[in-house]
Structures are given as structure tokens and as C-alpha cells.
Coordinates of C-alpha atoms in Angstrom, one line a residue:
Q1 CA -17.0 -19.1 53.7
R2 CA -15.9 -20.0 50.1
N3 CA -17.8 -17.3 48.2
L4 CA -18.3 -14.4 50.7
P5 CA -15.7 -14.9 53.5
D6 CA -15.6 -11.2 54.6
F7 CA -19.4 -11.3 55.4
K8 CA -19.9 -14.9 56.5
D9 CA -20.9 -13.8 60.1
A10 CA -23.5 -11.3 58.8
F11 CA -25.8 -14.1 57.6
T12 CA -28.1 -16.2 59.6
V13 CA -30.2 -19.0 58.2
Q14 CA -33.4 -20.5 59.8
F15 CA -35.2 -23.4 58.3
E16 CA -39.0 -23.7 58.1
K17 CA -41.4 -26.1 56.5
G18 CA -43.2 -25.0 53.3
E19 CA -45.4 -26.7 50.7
K20 CA -43.0 -25.5 48.0
D21 CA -39.4 -24.3 48.1
F22 CA -39.2 -20.7 49.2
F23 CA -36.9 -18.2 50.8
C24 CA -37.7 -15.0 52.8
I25 CA -34.9 -12.4 53.5
T26 CA -34.7 -9.4 55.8
A27 CA -31.7 -7.2 56.0
Q28 CA -31.5 -4.7 58.9
D29 CA -28.9 -3.5 61.4
G30 CA -26.0 -5.0 59.4
K31 CA -27.5 -8.5 59.5
V32 CA -29.1 -10.5 56.7
R33 CA -31.6 -13.1 58.0
V34 CA -32.6 -15.9 55.7
K35 CA -35.6 -18.2 56.2
A36 CA -36.0 -21.1 53.8
N37 CA -37.2 -24.7 53.7
N38 CA -33.9 -26.3 52.7
Y39 CA -30.3 -25.6 51.9
I40 CA -30.8 -25.0 48.1
S41 CA -33.6 -22.5 48.8
A42 CA -31.4 -20.7 51.3
F43 CA -28.4 -20.6 48.9
H44 CA -30.6 -19.4 46.1
G45 CA -32.1 -16.7 48.4
I46 CA -28.8 -15.4 49.4
Y47 CA -27.7 -15.1 45.8
C48 CA -30.9 -13.5 44.7
Y49 CA -30.4 -10.9 47.5
L50 CA -26.9 -10.2 46.4
K51 CA -28.1 -9.7 42.8
E52 CA -31.1 -7.6 43.7
Y53 CA -29.6 -5.4 46.4
C54 CA -25.8 -5.6 46.1
N55 CA -25.5 -5.6 42.3
V56 CA -23.6 -8.9 42.2
Q57 CA -23.7 -11.0 39.0
L58 CA -21.8 -14.2 38.7
S59 CA -21.3 -15.7 35.2
W60 CA -20.5 -19.3 34.3
C61 CA -17.3 -18.7 32.5
A62 CA -16.0 -15.2 33.4
N63 CA -16.7 -13.4 36.7
Q64 CA -16.9 -16.2 39.4
Q65 CA -16.0 -14.1 42.4
I66 CA -18.1 -11.8 44.6
H67 CA -16.6 -8.4 45.1
I68 CA -18.6 -6.1 47.4
D69 CA -17.7 -3.5 50.1
R70 CA -20.8 -3.8 52.2
L71 CA -24.1 -5.6 52.4
E72 CA -27.1 -3.4 51.6
M73 CA -29.9 -3.1 54.1
F74 CA -33.6 -2.7 53.2
S75 CA -36.9 -2.4 55.0
G76 CA -39.6 -5.1 54.8
E77 CA -38.8 -8.6 53.4
Y78 CA -37.8 -10.1 50.2
R79 CA -39.8 -13.3 49.6
K80 CA -39.9 -15.8 46.7
Q81 CA -41.6 -19.1 46.1
I82 CA -40.0 -21.5 43.7
E83 CA -42.8 -23.2 41.7
Q84 CA -40.9 -26.0 40.0
K85 CA -40.2 -29.0 42.2
Y86 CA -37.3 -30.2 40.1
R87 CA -34.7 -27.9 38.6
V88 CA -32.5 -30.1 36.4
Y89 CA -29.0 -29.2 35.4
M90 CA -26.6 -30.5 32.7
N91 CA -27.1 -32.8 29.8
Y92 CA -24.5 -35.4 28.8
C93 CA -22.8 -33.2 26.1
T94 CA -22.1 -30.6 28.8
L95 CA -19.9 -33.0 30.6
D96 CA -17.5 -33.5 27.7
Y97 CA -17.8 -30.2 26.0
S98 CA -16.9 -28.4 29.2
M99 CA -16.1 -30.6 32.1
C100 CA -14.1 -33.6 31.2
W101 CA -10.8 -32.3 32.5
W102 CA -12.1 -30.7 35.7
D103 CA -10.7 -31.6 39.2
F104 CA -12.8 -31.4 42.3
A105 CA -11.7 -27.8 43.0
R106 CA -13.4 -26.8 39.8
W107 CA -16.4 -29.0 40.4
E108 CA -16.8 -27.4 43.9
K109 CA -17.2 -24.0 42.3
E110 CA -19.7 -25.5 39.8
I111 CA -21.8 -27.0 42.6
D112 CA -21.8 -23.8 44.5
F113 CA -22.9 -22.1 41.3
M114 CA -25.7 -24.6 40.9
A115 CA -26.9 -24.1 44.5
M116 CA -26.9 -20.3 44.1
N117 CA -29.1 -20.6 41.1
G118 CA -31.6 -22.9 42.7
I119 CA -30.6 -26.1 41.0
N120 CA -31.6 -29.2 42.9
M121 CA -31.4 -32.1 40.4
P122 CA -28.0 -32.4 38.7
L123 CA -26.7 -35.2 36.5
A124 CA -24.4 -37.5 38.5
V125 CA -22.5 -39.7 36.0
V126 CA -18.9 -38.8 36.6
G127 CA -17.1 -42.0 37.5
T128 CA -19.5 -44.4 35.9
E129 CA -16.5 -45.8 34.0
A130 CA -15.9 -47.9 37.2
V131 CA -19.4 -49.2 37.1
W132 CA -19.0 -50.5 33.6
Y133 CA -15.5 -51.8 34.3
E134 CA -16.6 -53.9 37.2
T135 CA -19.7 -55.1 35.4
L136 CA -17.7 -56.3 32.5
L137 CA -15.3 -58.1 34.8
A138 CA -18.3 -59.9 36.3
F139 CA -19.2 -61.2 32.8
G140 CA -15.9 -62.7 32.1
F141 CA -14.1 -59.8 30.4
T142 CA -10.4 -59.5 31.0
K143 CA -9.1 -56.2 32.5
D144 CA -7.8 -55.1 29.1
E145 CA -11.1 -56.1 27.4
A146 CA -13.1 -54.2 29.9
L147 CA -10.9 -51.1 29.6
G148 CA -11.1 -51.4 25.8
F149 CA -14.9 -50.7 25.9
I150 CA -14.5 -47.5 27.9
S151 CA -14.1 -44.4 25.8
G152 CA -11.7 -41.7 26.8
P153 CA -12.7 -38.6 28.9
A154 CA -13.6 -36.4 26.0
F155 CA -15.9 -39.0 24.5
W156 CA -17.4 -40.8 27.5
A157 CA -20.6 -38.8 27.4
W158 CA -21.4 -39.9 23.9
Q159 CA -20.9 -43.5 25.0
L160 CA -23.4 -43.0 27.8
M161 CA -25.8 -41.9 25.1
T162 CA -25.2 -45.1 23.2
N163 CA -23.7 -43.3 20.2
I164 CA -20.1 -44.7 20.4
D165 CA -17.9 -47.0 22.5
S166 CA -14.3 -48.0 22.7
Y167 CA -13.0 -44.7 21.4
L168 CA -9.5 -43.7 22.8
P169 CA -9.9 -46.0 25.8
P170 CA -7.8 -45.7 29.0
K171 CA -4.6 -47.7 29.3
N172 CA -5.0 -48.9 32.9
E173 CA -7.5 -49.2 35.7
K174 CA -5.9 -46.4 37.6
Y175 CA -7.7 -43.9 35.4
V176 CA -11.0 -45.7 36.1
Y177 CA -10.7 -45.5 39.9
E178 CA -9.5 -41.9 39.8
R179 CA -12.7 -41.1 38.0
L180 CA -14.6 -43.1 40.6
E181 CA -13.0 -41.1 43.4
L182 CA -13.9 -37.8 41.7
G183 CA -17.5 -38.9 41.0
R184 CA -18.0 -39.9 44.7
K185 CA -16.7 -36.5 45.8
I186 CA -19.2 -34.8 43.4
L187 CA -22.1 -37.0 44.5
N188 CA -21.3 -36.5 48.2
R189 CA -21.4 -32.7 47.8
Y190 CA -24.7 -33.0 45.9
L191 CA -26.1 -34.9 48.8
E192 CA -24.7 -32.6 51.4
F193 CA -26.6 -29.7 49.7
G194 CA -29.8 -31.8 49.6
M195 CA -29.8 -32.2 45.8
Q196 CA -31.4 -35.1 44.0
P197 CA -28.8 -36.8 41.8
I198 CA -29.7 -38.3 38.4
Q199 CA -27.6 -41.5 38.0
Q200 CA -26.7 -43.5 34.9
G201 CA -28.8 -46.5 34.0
F202 CA -28.5 -49.4 31.6
S203 CA -30.1 -49.2 28.2
G204 CA -29.0 -52.4 26.5
H205 CA -25.9 -51.0 24.9
V206 CA -23.1 -53.6 25.4
P207 CA -19.7 -54.3 24.0
T208 CA -19.6 -56.0 20.6
L209 CA -17.3 -58.5 22.2
L210 CA -20.2 -59.7 24.3
K211 CA -21.4 -61.6 21.1
K212 CA -18.3 -63.8 21.3
K213 CA -18.6 -64.4 25.0
Y214 CA -22.3 -65.1 24.9
P215 CA -22.9 -66.5 21.4
K216 CA -26.4 -67.6 22.2
A217 CA -27.5 -64.1 23.2
K218 CA -29.4 -62.1 20.7
I219 CA -27.2 -59.0 20.2
L220 CA -28.1 -56.7 17.3
M221 CA -26.0 -54.0 15.7
Q222 CA -27.1 -50.3 15.5
R223 CA -26.2 -48.2 12.5
G224 CA -23.0 -46.2 13.1
W225 CA -23.5 -42.7 14.5
C226 CA -21.9 -40.1 12.3
L227 CA -18.8 -41.9 11.0
Y228 CA -18.1 -43.9 14.1
P229 CA -18.3 -47.8 14.1
K230 CA -21.5 -49.5 14.9
T231 CA -22.5 -50.3 18.5
A232 CA -24.1 -53.4 19.9
Q233 CA -27.6 -53.5 21.4
L234 CA -28.7 -56.4 23.6
D235 CA -32.2 -57.5 22.6
P236 CA -34.7 -56.6 25.3
L237 CA -36.4 -60.0 25.1
D238 CA -33.2 -61.9 25.6
P239 CA -32.8 -63.1 29.3
L240 CA -29.2 -61.7 29.3
F241 CA -30.7 -58.2 29.1
F242 CA -32.2 -58.4 32.5
E243 CA -29.3 -60.3 34.0
F244 CA -26.7 -57.9 32.6
G245 CA -28.7 -54.8 33.6
T246 CA -29.3 -56.1 37.1
V247 CA -25.5 -56.7 37.7
Y248 CA -24.9 -53.2 36.3
L249 CA -27.4 -51.6 38.8
Q250 CA -25.9 -53.7 41.6
K251 CA -22.4 -52.3 40.8
L252 CA -23.8 -48.8 40.5
E253 CA -25.4 -49.1 44.0
A254 CA -22.3 -50.6 45.5
L255 CA -20.0 -47.8 44.2
F256 CA -22.4 -44.8 44.4
G257 CA -25.5 -45.8 46.3
N258 CA -29.0 -45.8 44.9
H259 CA -30.6 -42.4 44.5
H260 CA -33.7 -43.5 42.5
F261 CA -33.6 -41.2 39.5
I262 CA -32.0 -43.1 36.6
A263 CA -31.0 -41.6 33.3
C264 CA -31.2 -43.8 30.2
D265 CA -31.3 -42.7 26.5
P266 CA -31.6 -45.7 24.2
F267 CA -31.0 -44.8 20.6
H268 CA -30.5 -41.1 21.6
E269 CA -29.1 -39.7 18.3
G270 CA -28.8 -43.1 16.6
T271 CA -31.0 -45.5 14.8
P272 CA -32.2 -48.7 16.5
P273 CA -31.4 -52.1 15.0
K274 CA -35.1 -52.5 14.4
S275 CA -37.6 -49.6 13.9
S276 CA -40.9 -51.4 14.4
K277 CA -43.2 -50.1 17.2
K278 CA -43.1 -53.6 18.7
Y279 CA -39.4 -53.6 19.1
L280 CA -39.4 -50.1 20.6
N281 CA -42.1 -51.0 23.0
D282 CA -40.1 -54.1 24.0
V283 CA -37.1 -51.9 24.7
G284 CA -39.1 -49.5 26.8
K285 CA -40.9 -52.3 28.8
A286 CA -37.6 -54.1 29.4
I287 CA -35.8 -51.0 30.7
N288 CA -38.8 -50.1 32.9
R289 CA -39.1 -53.7 34.3
L290 CA -35.4 -53.7 35.0
Y291 CA -35.5 -50.5 37.0
E292 CA -38.7 -51.3 38.9
S293 CA -37.4 -54.8 39.8
F294 CA -34.3 -53.2 41.2
D295 CA -35.9 -50.3 42.9
A296 CA -39.7 -50.0 43.0
G297 CA -39.4 -46.2 43.6
S298 CA -37.1 -45.6 40.6
V299 CA -37.8 -42.9 38.1
W300 CA -36.6 -43.2 34.5
V301 CA -35.2 -39.9 33.2
M302 CA -34.7 -39.2 29.5
Q303 CA -33.3 -36.2 27.6
A304 CA -35.8 -34.1 25.7
W305 CA -34.2 -34.1 22.3
T306 CA -33.9 -37.8 21.5
H307 CA -33.8 -37.7 17.7
F308 CA -35.4 -41.0 17.0
C309 CA -38.6 -40.1 18.9
R310 CA -39.0 -37.0 16.8
T311 CA -40.2 -39.1 14.0
G312 CA -43.5 -40.0 15.7
R313 CA -42.2 -43.2 17.3
N314 CA -42.0 -43.6 21.1
F315 CA -41.1 -46.1 23.7
A316 CA -43.3 -47.9 26.2
F317 CA -43.2 -45.1 28.8
P318 CA -44.9 -45.8 32.1
A319 CA -48.1 -43.8 32.7
G320 CA -47.5 -40.4 34.2

């Protein structure tokens, strides 16, 4: 209805089970019949048909509308099996390079574009400002202090990667809850389409102010990223790490639900406060223990270009 309104009645979709995602299309007598194992497979199949038989090509930033006079018919069937179980979309930088000012109308187009291209595992971190805001309030921060930790919309993604914090923060909580509302709309559409969201986890990155509020806690300072101020890292062996992380995950679940895949990039493009293998193993084990204690079925997701791990160091990743 949104992308091909003139031909919406010409398509029928039938769902069948399959060991892997697939679609099978026939186009005869003015009707396009789609068999698929789920919504994303069906959406992808329809778009593949439009590309292969109707010369349709949508681009991310230019042509975003389908213009055709008729649906092309063909004999036989057009079948495709999708080998990859998970098709991930977006990294953090994408959010603020391209998406930080989007409203839901623009996100709706993007999610349609994802579905047509077979994406089934998008990043779902819009609105996590509210998770942090409510977590910090729970640990004795005032509203202004909690808001002061949250970077502005064009910088929030780099805060989620632990590179910065407190950069051009919002002035009031209205912004935080507007972002929450947008994030919920995005997440709900992901779920309606049968996508598997990747949510934002806790890595140990905390406000520097937490050192004053919990003076006995072991909080170390990372080196500054680029020319930004240093950020604080809660030591993984300190009991506050588990306590703080648990409250964060509880707030995440209360606001967005728990969808099991959790993204976390400790020291993504920065330098840890300690570079020993023991410290890095402690960080990895602490994060993994936190996630598994909250959700035994959780999966820790990391980006593939973590700079610090390129040097031959690694974290205590779980087997497999």
C-alpha cells in the first residue's frame, strides 16, 4: 500500500515453512503470487521480482519511489533461498552520520527499504537516552546531572561506543522522552515485520560524576578519544559494575522489552584504562556474566572493527 498502491491487489502472499528463508514467485494472468516462509522473505521476494522483471531499482538516497505502468508476467517460477540466517543492518556511526534528525515518516521508509532488501537484524538503539536517564536517576543523579551525561543527537552514537559523553547535552527531559517515543515506534515496526532487533547493552562506561557519588567504587579513566575529554570506566571487578548494569538492563526491558541480542563495544576506538590481558578478560567476563544473569538466552553483539582488538588483544568471548 505504501510503495506500490496501484498494484496492491495484484499480489497474493502465502506462507510456508522452510529450513532456510526463501521465496518463490509466479506471475501469470495479471497476478503475482508469492510463497515465502516469513514477512521479510516475502518483501524481499517482491522487490527482487520488481528488479528482475519490471526494471525497478530503488536507491538509498535518490530514487525511493516505484514507477511502473504494469506488472510483467513470466512462465515458470522465480525461486531464491537466502543462505544467511542473520542479515545485519546499520552500525552506530550510521545513526548520527545520516539519521539523527529523522522523524518516523522517514524511518518508515527506511524500514521498508530494509525489508525489501532482506534485512532481518537491524540496530535498535534510538531512544536509549531514556534508558540512561532513568538509570542515572535510580543511582541518585538529579535530573540536570542525568541530562548532562547524555550527548546531543549528532553525537549520541559515539557515546554508545564509549568514545565520548556529555557533549552538547539536551536541556530538558522532554527531548529524552520524545526520543523514547520515536525509538518505540521504530522497534514496534521491526517486530511487526518479524525482524530481530539488536538492543544497546551496558559496557561499564559511566559518568565521571559517579566517582563523587560512589567514592568507594573503583572507577578508572580512559584516555581521551581524539581531542574529547576522558571518559570513565567502572572496573569490572567492582560490585557496582554488576549492580549498575543490572539496573540499566531492567530499565531497558521496562521501556523497550527484552529482545535478547545486546550490542556492547567496550573501548571501541579508544584505549582501555589498563591494557593487560587480565583486565580485558575481566571486562569480557563481567559483561558476559551480566547479560547471562539477566537473560540466559542473551547474545552479545560487537562491531567488527573495534580498533583495540586489532592489536592482537581480545576479550573473554564466550565459546562459539
